[in-house]
Amino acid sequence: MEILNHDLQTYLEAHCDPEPEALKKINRETYLKQLKPNMLSGHYQGRLLSMLSKLVQPKLILEIGTFTGYATICLAEGLAEGGKVHTIEVNREQEETLKNNFELADVQDRIQLYIGDARDVLFGLSENIYDLAFIDADKKSNLAYFELIIDKIRPGGLIIIDNVLWKGKVYGDAKDNDTELFRKLNDTIAVSTQVEKLILPVRDGVLVIRKK
Ligand SMILES: C[S@@+](CC[C@H](N)C(=O)[O-])C[C@H]1O[C@@H](n2cnc3c(N)ncnc32)[C@H](O)[C@@H]1O
């Protein structure tokens, strides 16, 4: 999935760090075995997530929407010593794949997988304070997830939300429900005084939010 033109995307991938071997394998296997493989963050966006995580050096990361664990592993690269990623996936069928992928990348001790609907799981995690969160699950709930977790992010911590340019539809004249939901999300966050924000035109649009 590319929001940028293909030649630019290829150039960017050739001029960032290479995809680590385990992630390259997970990327390939995801495209071979999963129904919607382009849900995976992929090489360039994965390096962005890794870079942001390394800059924050989080002790605790929250991810909503694990899929095959690609972004989870990228985010785990920046964890502080002894840090953990809490990641939530509703689809129980991914559990075995995720176990294998986390072992392949040797991050199994740094990742706590929760299987269940994010709203239910988040309720049980409400005591935690996170340094970084990545929202990448059911797109209609993005704003609800943001509102649920903003008080659980430490000042200076990041929330990253994927797909916010929605294939470029948010700035066109599309009127469908999903596009309107993304417009509402982006408009709400744009005027929030609680956070600093920047949409990066990476892939389908990555919104980086820093809590003041
Ligand atoms: C876009 S994929 C995640 C991709 C992954 N973050 C990555 O970048 O490689 C979205 C995932 O969210 C999961 N999901 C959808 N609705 C959910 C919910 N309510 N709670 C938890 N997970 C959900 C889907 O099953 C799917 O695996």
PDB file of C-alpha atoms and ligand atoms in Angstrom:
ATOM      1  CA  MET A   1       0.000   0.000   0.000  1.00  0.00           C
ATOM      2  CA  GLU A   2       1.607   3.273  -1.097  1.00  0.00           C
ATOM      3  CA  ILE A   3       0.414   6.841  -0.865  1.00  0.00           C
ATOM      4  CA  LEU A   4       3.608   8.061  -2.480  1.00  0.00           C
ATOM      5  CA  ASN A   5       4.436   7.169  -6.057  1.00  0.00           C
ATOM      6  CA  HIS A   6       6.053   3.803  -6.629  1.00  0.00           C
ATOM      7  CA  ASP A   7       9.445   5.111  -7.782  1.00  0.00           C
ATOM      8  CA  LEU A   8       9.737   7.374  -4.743  1.00  0.00           C
ATOM      9  CA  GLN A   9       8.762   4.481  -2.441  1.00  0.00           C
ATOM     10  CA  THR A  10      11.446   2.267  -4.025  1.00  0.00           C
ATOM     11  CA  TYR A  11      14.031   5.045  -3.633  1.00  0.00           C
ATOM     12  CA  LEU A  12      13.101   5.575   0.038  1.00  0.00           C
ATOM     13  CA  GLU A  13      13.362   1.855   0.778  1.00  0.00           C
ATOM     14  CA  ALA A  14      16.779   1.730  -0.887  1.00  0.00           C
ATOM     15  CA  HIS A  15      17.996   4.629   1.261  1.00  0.00           C
ATOM     16  CA  CYS A  16      16.855   3.605   4.713  1.00  0.00           C
ATOM     17  CA  ASP A  17      18.186   0.769   6.849  1.00  0.00           C
ATOM     18  CA  PRO A  18      17.591  -2.667   5.363  1.00  0.00           C
ATOM     19  CA  GLU A  19      14.739  -4.770   6.663  1.00  0.00           C
ATOM     20  CA  PRO A  20      16.114  -7.103   9.385  1.00  0.00           C
ATOM     21  CA  GLU A  21      16.173 -10.762   8.258  1.00  0.00           C
ATOM     22  CA  ALA A  22      13.418 -11.957  10.630  1.00  0.00           C
ATOM     23  CA  LEU A  23      11.112  -9.143   9.505  1.00  0.00           C
ATOM     24  CA  LYS A  24      11.870  -9.861   5.850  1.00  0.00           C
ATOM     25  CA  LYS A  25      10.772 -13.463   6.444  1.00  0.00           C
ATOM     26  CA  ILE A  26       7.608 -12.417   8.328  1.00  0.00           C
ATOM     27  CA  ASN A  27       6.798  -9.951   5.533  1.00  0.00           C
ATOM     28  CA  ARG A  28       7.186 -12.676   2.876  1.00  0.00           C
ATOM     29  CA  GLU A  29       5.194 -15.281   4.857  1.00  0.00           C
ATOM     30  CA  THR A  30       2.422 -12.766   5.566  1.00  0.00           C
ATOM     31  CA  TYR A  31       2.053 -12.123   1.821  1.00  0.00           C
ATOM     32  CA  LEU A  32       2.013 -15.884   1.142  1.00  0.00           C
ATOM     33  CA  LYS A  33      -0.398 -16.956   3.873  1.00  0.00           C
ATOM     34  CA  GLN A  34      -2.661 -14.104   5.034  1.00  0.00           C
ATOM     35  CA  LEU A  35      -5.883 -12.887   3.452  1.00  0.00           C
ATOM     36  CA  LYS A  36      -5.130  -9.150   3.642  1.00  0.00           C
ATOM     37  CA  PRO A  37      -1.336  -9.030   3.707  1.00  0.00           C
ATOM     38  CA  ASN A  38      -1.111  -5.315   2.945  1.00  0.00           C
ATOM     39  CA  MET A  39      -2.325  -4.620   6.495  1.00  0.00           C
ATOM     40  CA  LEU A  40       1.300  -5.223   7.524  1.00  0.00           C
ATOM     41  CA  SER A  41       3.343  -2.038   8.073  1.00  0.00           C
ATOM     42  CA  GLY A  42       6.183  -3.154   5.780  1.00  0.00           C
ATOM     43  CA  HIS A  43       9.812  -2.168   5.305  1.00  0.00           C
ATOM     44  CA  TYR A  44       9.786   1.650   5.189  1.00  0.00           C
ATOM     45  CA  GLN A  45       6.999   2.269   7.716  1.00  0.00           C
ATOM     46  CA  GLY A  46       8.516  -0.409   9.929  1.00  0.00           C
ATOM     47  CA  ARG A  47      11.829   1.480   9.965  1.00  0.00           C
ATOM     48  CA  LEU A  48       9.917   4.663  10.880  1.00  0.00           C
ATOM     49  CA  LEU A  49       8.248   2.892  13.828  1.00  0.00           C
ATOM     50  CA  SER A  50      11.589   1.487  14.924  1.00  0.00           C
ATOM     51  CA  MET A  51      13.231   4.943  14.692  1.00  0.00           C
ATOM     52  CA  LEU A  52      10.450   6.653  16.677  1.00  0.00           C
ATOM     53  CA  SER A  53      10.595   3.938  19.325  1.00  0.00           C
ATOM     54  CA  LYS A  54      14.395   4.253  19.591  1.00  0.00           C
ATOM     55  CA  LEU A  55      14.055   8.031  20.048  1.00  0.00           C
ATOM     56  CA  VAL A  56      11.506   7.593  22.866  1.00  0.00           C
ATOM     57  CA  GLN A  57      13.266   4.569  24.464  1.00  0.00           C
ATOM     58  CA  PRO A  58       9.957   3.413  25.977  1.00  0.00           C
ATOM     59  CA  LYS A  59       9.623   1.245  29.024  1.00  0.00           C
ATOM     60  CA  LEU A  60       6.065   0.320  28.083  1.00  0.00           C
ATOM     61  CA  ILE A  61       4.493   0.307  24.596  1.00  0.00           C
ATOM     62  CA  LEU A  62       0.855  -0.321  23.702  1.00  0.00           C
ATOM     63  CA  GLU A  63      -0.130  -1.604  20.271  1.00  0.00           C
ATOM     64  CA  ILE A  64      -3.781  -1.996  19.231  1.00  0.00           C
ATOM     65  CA  GLY A  65      -3.977  -4.399  16.247  1.00  0.00           C
ATOM     66  CA  THR A  66      -1.144  -6.942  16.095  1.00  0.00           C
ATOM     67  CA  PHE A  67      -1.920  -8.894  12.872  1.00  0.00           C
ATOM     68  CA  THR A  68       1.290 -10.914  12.219  1.00  0.00           C
ATOM     69  CA  GLY A  69       3.433  -8.930  14.656  1.00  0.00           C
ATOM     70  CA  TYR A  70       5.533  -7.009  12.124  1.00  0.00           C
ATOM     71  CA  ALA A  71       5.053  -3.564  13.702  1.00  0.00           C
ATOM     72  CA  THR A  72       5.202  -5.072  17.210  1.00  0.00           C
ATOM     73  CA  ILE A  73       8.723  -6.297  16.486  1.00  0.00           C
ATOM     74  CA  CYS A  74       9.751  -2.950  14.940  1.00  0.00           C
ATOM     75  CA  LEU A  75       8.475  -1.084  18.015  1.00  0.00           C
ATOM     76  CA  ALA A  76      10.204  -3.546  20.370  1.00  0.00           C
ATOM     77  CA  GLU A  77      13.563  -2.578  18.806  1.00  0.00           C
ATOM     78  CA  GLY A  78      13.461   0.724  20.732  1.00  0.00           C
ATOM     79  CA  LEU A  79      12.466  -0.638  24.154  1.00  0.00           C
ATOM     80  CA  ALA A  80      14.507   0.457  27.158  1.00  0.00           C
ATOM     81  CA  GLU A  81      16.252  -2.295  29.127  1.00  0.00           C
ATOM     82  CA  GLY A  82      13.569  -4.488  30.732  1.00  0.00           C
ATOM     83  CA  GLY A  83      10.796  -2.799  28.723  1.00  0.00           C
ATOM     84  CA  LYS A  84       7.684  -4.489  27.318  1.00  0.00           C
ATOM     85  CA  VAL A  85       5.202  -4.203  24.465  1.00  0.00           C
ATOM     86  CA  HIS A  86       1.548  -4.894  25.267  1.00  0.00           C
ATOM     87  CA  THR A  87      -0.164  -5.770  22.001  1.00  0.00           C
ATOM     88  CA  ILE A  88      -3.850  -6.512  21.442  1.00  0.00           C
ATOM     89  CA  GLU A  89      -5.282  -8.687  18.663  1.00  0.00           C
ATOM     90  CA  VAL A  90      -8.921  -9.724  18.347  1.00  0.00           C
ATOM     91  CA  ASN A  91      -8.330 -12.621  15.952  1.00  0.00           C
ATOM     92  CA  ARG A  92      -7.436 -15.742  17.945  1.00  0.00           C
ATOM     93  CA  GLU A  93      -6.357 -17.510  14.742  1.00  0.00           C
ATOM     94  CA  GLN A  94      -3.234 -15.303  14.686  1.00  0.00           C
ATOM     95  CA  GLU A  95      -2.021 -16.560  18.066  1.00  0.00           C
ATOM     96  CA  GLU A  96       0.147 -19.417  16.767  1.00  0.00           C
ATOM     97  CA  THR A  97       1.637 -17.302  13.957  1.00  0.00           C
ATOM     98  CA  LEU A  98       2.408 -14.543  16.436  1.00  0.00           C
ATOM     99  CA  LYS A  99       4.106 -16.913  18.854  1.00  0.00           C
ATOM    100  CA  ASN A 100       6.298 -18.204  16.004  1.00  0.00           C
ATOM    101  CA  ASN A 101       7.055 -14.727  14.652  1.00  0.00           C
ATOM    102  CA  PHE A 102       8.050 -13.319  18.050  1.00  0.00           C
ATOM    103  CA  GLU A 103      10.356 -16.311  18.579  1.00  0.00           C
ATOM    104  CA  LEU A 104      11.834 -15.898  15.107  1.00  0.00           C
ATOM    105  CA  ALA A 105      12.708 -12.278  15.947  1.00  0.00           C
ATOM    106  CA  ASP A 106      13.804 -13.321  19.455  1.00  0.00           C
ATOM    107  CA  VAL A 107      11.529 -10.769  21.150  1.00  0.00           C
ATOM    108  CA  GLN A 108       9.145 -13.223  22.842  1.00  0.00           C
ATOM    109  CA  ASP A 109      10.303 -12.157  26.349  1.00  0.00           C
ATOM    110  CA  ARG A 110       9.586  -8.495  25.606  1.00  0.00           C
ATOM    111  CA  ILE A 111       6.076  -8.926  24.234  1.00  0.00           C
ATOM    112  CA  GLN A 112       2.819  -9.557  26.052  1.00  0.00           C
ATOM    113  CA  LEU A 113       0.087 -10.557  23.601  1.00  0.00           C
ATOM    114  CA  TYR A 114      -3.550 -10.047  24.600  1.00  0.00           C
ATOM    115  CA  ILE A 115      -6.159 -11.834  22.502  1.00  0.00           C
ATOM    116  CA  GLY A 116      -9.511 -10.071  22.618  1.00  0.00           C
ATOM    117  CA  ASP A 117     -11.402  -6.993  21.571  1.00  0.00           C
ATOM    118  CA  ALA A 118      -9.258  -3.944  22.289  1.00  0.00           C
ATOM    119  CA  ARG A 119     -11.972  -2.105  24.221  1.00  0.00           C
ATOM    120  CA  ASP A 120     -12.351  -5.021  26.668  1.00  0.00           C
ATOM    121  CA  VAL A 121      -8.627  -5.611  26.983  1.00  0.00           C
ATOM    122  CA  LEU A 122      -7.881  -1.893  27.479  1.00  0.00           C
ATOM    123  CA  PHE A 123     -10.323  -1.871  30.383  1.00  0.00           C
ATOM    124  CA  GLY A 124      -8.133  -4.453  32.145  1.00  0.00           C
ATOM    125  CA  LEU A 125      -4.935  -2.514  31.350  1.00  0.00           C
ATOM    126  CA  SER A 126      -6.218   0.815  32.658  1.00  0.00           C
ATOM    127  CA  GLU A 127      -3.697   0.967  35.521  1.00  0.00           C
ATOM    128  CA  ASN A 128      -0.734   1.201  33.120  1.00  0.00           C
ATOM    129  CA  ILE A 129       1.003   4.337  31.873  1.00  0.00           C
ATOM    130  CA  TYR A 130       2.529   3.978  28.405  1.00  0.00           C
ATOM    131  CA  ASP A 131       5.413   5.836  26.764  1.00  0.00           C
ATOM    132  CA  LEU A 132       4.296   5.046  23.225  1.00  0.00           C
ATOM    133  CA  ALA A 133       1.126   3.672  21.633  1.00  0.00           C
ATOM    134  CA  PHE A 134       0.428   2.530  18.075  1.00  0.00           C
ATOM    135  CA  ILE A 135      -3.237   2.449  17.010  1.00  0.00           C
ATOM    136  CA  ASP A 136      -3.708   0.176  13.987  1.00  0.00           C
ATOM    137  CA  ALA A 137      -6.852  -1.973  14.410  1.00  0.00           C
ATOM    138  CA  ASP A 138     -10.499  -1.428  13.369  1.00  0.00           C
ATOM    139  CA  LYS A 139     -10.326   1.971  11.732  1.00  0.00           C
ATOM    140  CA  LYS A 140     -13.802   3.121  12.789  1.00  0.00           C
ATOM    141  CA  SER A 141     -12.676   3.035  16.440  1.00  0.00           C
ATOM    142  CA  ASN A 142      -9.539   5.188  16.025  1.00  0.00           C
ATOM    143  CA  LEU A 143     -10.977   8.245  17.750  1.00  0.00           C
ATOM    144  CA  ALA A 144     -12.471   6.114  20.555  1.00  0.00           C
ATOM    145  CA  TYR A 145      -9.080   4.445  21.100  1.00  0.00           C
ATOM    146  CA  PHE A 146      -7.341   7.835  21.139  1.00  0.00           C
ATOM    147  CA  GLU A 147      -9.809   9.115  23.743  1.00  0.00           C
ATOM    148  CA  LEU A 148      -9.519   5.922  25.808  1.00  0.00           C
ATOM    149  CA  ILE A 149      -5.727   5.985  25.974  1.00  0.00           C
ATOM    150  CA  ILE A 150      -4.723   9.660  25.985  1.00  0.00           C
ATOM    151  CA  ASP A 151      -4.824   9.747  29.821  1.00  0.00           C
ATOM    152  CA  LYS A 152      -2.693   6.592  29.907  1.00  0.00           C
ATOM    153  CA  ILE A 153       0.182   8.177  27.980  1.00  0.00           C
ATOM    154  CA  ARG A 154       2.876   9.959  29.947  1.00  0.00           C
ATOM    155  CA  PRO A 155       3.594  13.629  29.124  1.00  0.00           C
ATOM    156  CA  GLY A 156       6.100  13.623  26.256  1.00  0.00           C
ATOM    157  CA  GLY A 157       4.917  10.185  25.152  1.00  0.00           C
ATOM    158  CA  LEU A 158       3.731   9.385  21.624  1.00  0.00           C
ATOM    159  CA  ILE A 159       0.558   8.043  20.046  1.00  0.00           C
ATOM    160  CA  ILE A 160       0.951   6.932  16.436  1.00  0.00           C
ATOM    161  CA  ILE A 161      -2.141   6.258  14.294  1.00  0.00           C
ATOM    162  CA  ASP A 162      -1.941   4.489  10.929  1.00  0.00           C
ATOM    163  CA  ASN A 163      -3.862   5.032   7.649  1.00  0.00           C
ATOM    164  CA  VAL A 164      -5.016   8.570   8.448  1.00  0.00           C
ATOM    165  CA  LEU A 165      -4.798   9.751   4.810  1.00  0.00           C
ATOM    166  CA  TRP A 166      -7.136   6.867   3.885  1.00  0.00           C
ATOM    167  CA  LYS A 167      -5.747   6.384   0.376  1.00  0.00           C
ATOM    168  CA  GLY A 168      -5.787  10.165  -0.131  1.00  0.00           C
ATOM    169  CA  LYS A 169      -9.586  10.320   0.247  1.00  0.00           C
ATOM    170  CA  VAL A 170      -9.529  12.612   3.309  1.00  0.00           C
ATOM    171  CA  TYR A 171      -8.417  15.587   1.205  1.00  0.00           C
ATOM    172  CA  GLY A 172     -10.578  14.725  -1.819  1.00  0.00           C
ATOM    173  CA  ASP A 173     -14.356  14.960  -2.172  1.00  0.00           C
ATOM    174  CA  ALA A 174     -15.238  11.374  -1.097  1.00  0.00           C
ATOM    175  CA  LYS A 175     -18.343  11.249   1.102  1.00  0.00           C
ATOM    176  CA  ASP A 176     -18.349   7.619   2.313  1.00  0.00           C
ATOM    177  CA  ASN A 177     -18.599   6.818   6.039  1.00  0.00           C
ATOM    178  CA  ASP A 178     -15.036   5.586   6.493  1.00  0.00           C
ATOM    179  CA  THR A 179     -13.561   8.706   4.905  1.00  0.00           C
ATOM    180  CA  GLU A 180     -15.787  10.905   7.084  1.00  0.00           C
ATOM    181  CA  LEU A 181     -14.563   9.019  10.184  1.00  0.00           C
ATOM    182  CA  PHE A 182     -10.938   9.669   9.246  1.00  0.00           C
ATOM    183  CA  ARG A 183     -11.713  13.349   8.597  1.00  0.00           C
ATOM    184  CA  LYS A 184     -13.356  13.574  12.031  1.00  0.00           C
ATOM    185  CA  LEU A 185     -10.326  11.916  13.656  1.00  0.00           C
ATOM    186  CA  ASN A 186      -7.810  14.204  11.916  1.00  0.00           C
ATOM    187  CA  ASP A 187      -9.914  17.339  12.511  1.00  0.00           C
ATOM    188  CA  THR A 188     -10.377  16.516  16.215  1.00  0.00           C
ATOM    189  CA  ILE A 189      -6.698  15.887  16.803  1.00  0.00           C
ATOM    190  CA  ALA A 190      -5.678  18.933  14.728  1.00  0.00           C
ATOM    191  CA  VAL A 191      -7.459  21.268  17.197  1.00  0.00           C
ATOM    192  CA  SER A 192      -6.588  19.399  20.398  1.00  0.00           C
ATOM    193  CA  THR A 193      -4.514  21.567  22.733  1.00  0.00           C
ATOM    194  CA  GLN A 194      -3.463  18.508  24.743  1.00  0.00           C
ATOM    195  CA  VAL A 195      -1.096  17.302  22.024  1.00  0.00           C
ATOM    196  CA  GLU A 196       1.343  18.277  19.268  1.00  0.00           C
ATOM    197  CA  LYS A 197       0.631  16.521  15.969  1.00  0.00           C
ATOM    198  CA  LEU A 198       2.034  15.881  12.522  1.00  0.00           C
ATOM    199  CA  ILE A 199       0.683  13.705   9.701  1.00  0.00           C
ATOM    200  CA  LEU A 200       3.567  12.085   7.831  1.00  0.00           C
ATOM    201  CA  PRO A 201       2.758  11.159   4.191  1.00  0.00           C
ATOM    202  CA  VAL A 202       4.300   7.726   4.716  1.00  0.00           C
ATOM    203  CA  ARG A 203       2.431   4.867   3.046  1.00  0.00           C
ATOM    204  CA  ASP A 204      -1.283   5.462   3.861  1.00  0.00           C
ATOM    205  CA  GLY A 205      -0.508   8.341   6.250  1.00  0.00           C
ATOM    206  CA  VAL A 206       0.982   8.069   9.731  1.00  0.00           C
ATOM    207  CA  LEU A 207      -0.236  10.514  12.371  1.00  0.00           C
ATOM    208  CA  VAL A 208       2.373  11.175  15.049  1.00  0.00           C
ATOM    209  CA  ILE A 209       0.949  12.736  18.211  1.00  0.00           C
ATOM    210  CA  ARG A 210       3.041  13.923  21.151  1.00  0.00           C
ATOM    211  CA  LYS A 211       1.286  14.450  24.467  1.00  0.00           C
ATOM    212  CA  LYS A 212       2.235  17.809  26.036  1.00  0.00           C
TER     213      LYS A 212
HETATM  214  C1  LIG B   1      -3.847  -3.271  10.089  1.00  0.00           C
HETATM  215  S1  LIG B   1      -3.779  -4.761  10.969  1.00  0.00           S
HETATM  216  C2  LIG B   1      -2.431  -4.485  12.097  1.00  0.00           C
HETATM  217  C3  LIG B   1      -1.098  -4.448  11.407  1.00  0.00           C
HETATM  218  C4  LIG B   1       0.080  -4.413  12.328  1.00  0.00           C
HETATM  219  N1  LIG B   1      -0.055  -3.379  13.348  1.00  0.00           N
HETATM  220  C5  LIG B   1       1.311  -4.142  11.495  1.00  0.00           C
HETATM  221  O1  LIG B   1       1.591  -2.956  11.244  1.00  0.00           O
HETATM  222  O2  LIG B   1       1.989  -5.072  11.048  1.00  0.00           O
HETATM  223  C6  LIG B   1      -5.190  -4.646  12.001  1.00  0.00           C
HETATM  224  C7  LIG B   1      -5.355  -5.780  13.001  1.00  0.00           C
HETATM  225  O3  LIG B   1      -6.270  -5.333  14.006  1.00  0.00           O
HETATM  226  C8  LIG B   1      -7.068  -6.411  14.393  1.00  0.00           C
HETATM  227  N2  LIG B   1      -8.300  -5.874  14.994  1.00  0.00           N
HETATM  228  C9  LIG B   1      -9.414  -5.422  14.346  1.00  0.00           C
HETATM  229  N3  LIG B   1     -10.330  -5.012  15.235  1.00  0.00           N
HETATM  230  C10 LIG B   1      -9.803  -5.194  16.465  1.00  0.00           C
HETATM  231  C11 LIG B   1     -10.276  -4.970  17.772  1.00  0.00           C
HETATM  232  N4  LIG B   1     -11.497  -4.464  18.006  1.00  0.00           N
HETATM  233  N5  LIG B   1      -9.468  -5.275  18.811  1.00  0.00           N
HETATM  234  C12 LIG B   1      -8.222  -5.776  18.601  1.00  0.00           C
HETATM  235  N6  LIG B   1      -7.729  -6.037  17.367  1.00  0.00           N
HETATM  236  C13 LIG B   1      -8.487  -5.738  16.307  1.00  0.00           C
HETATM  237  C14 LIG B   1      -7.298  -7.193  13.099  1.00  0.00           C
HETATM  238  O4  LIG B   1      -7.680  -8.528  13.372  1.00  0.00           O
HETATM  239  C15 LIG B   1      -5.947  -7.051  12.395  1.00  0.00           C
HETATM  240  O5  LIG B   1      -5.117  -8.155  12.666  1.00  0.00           O
END
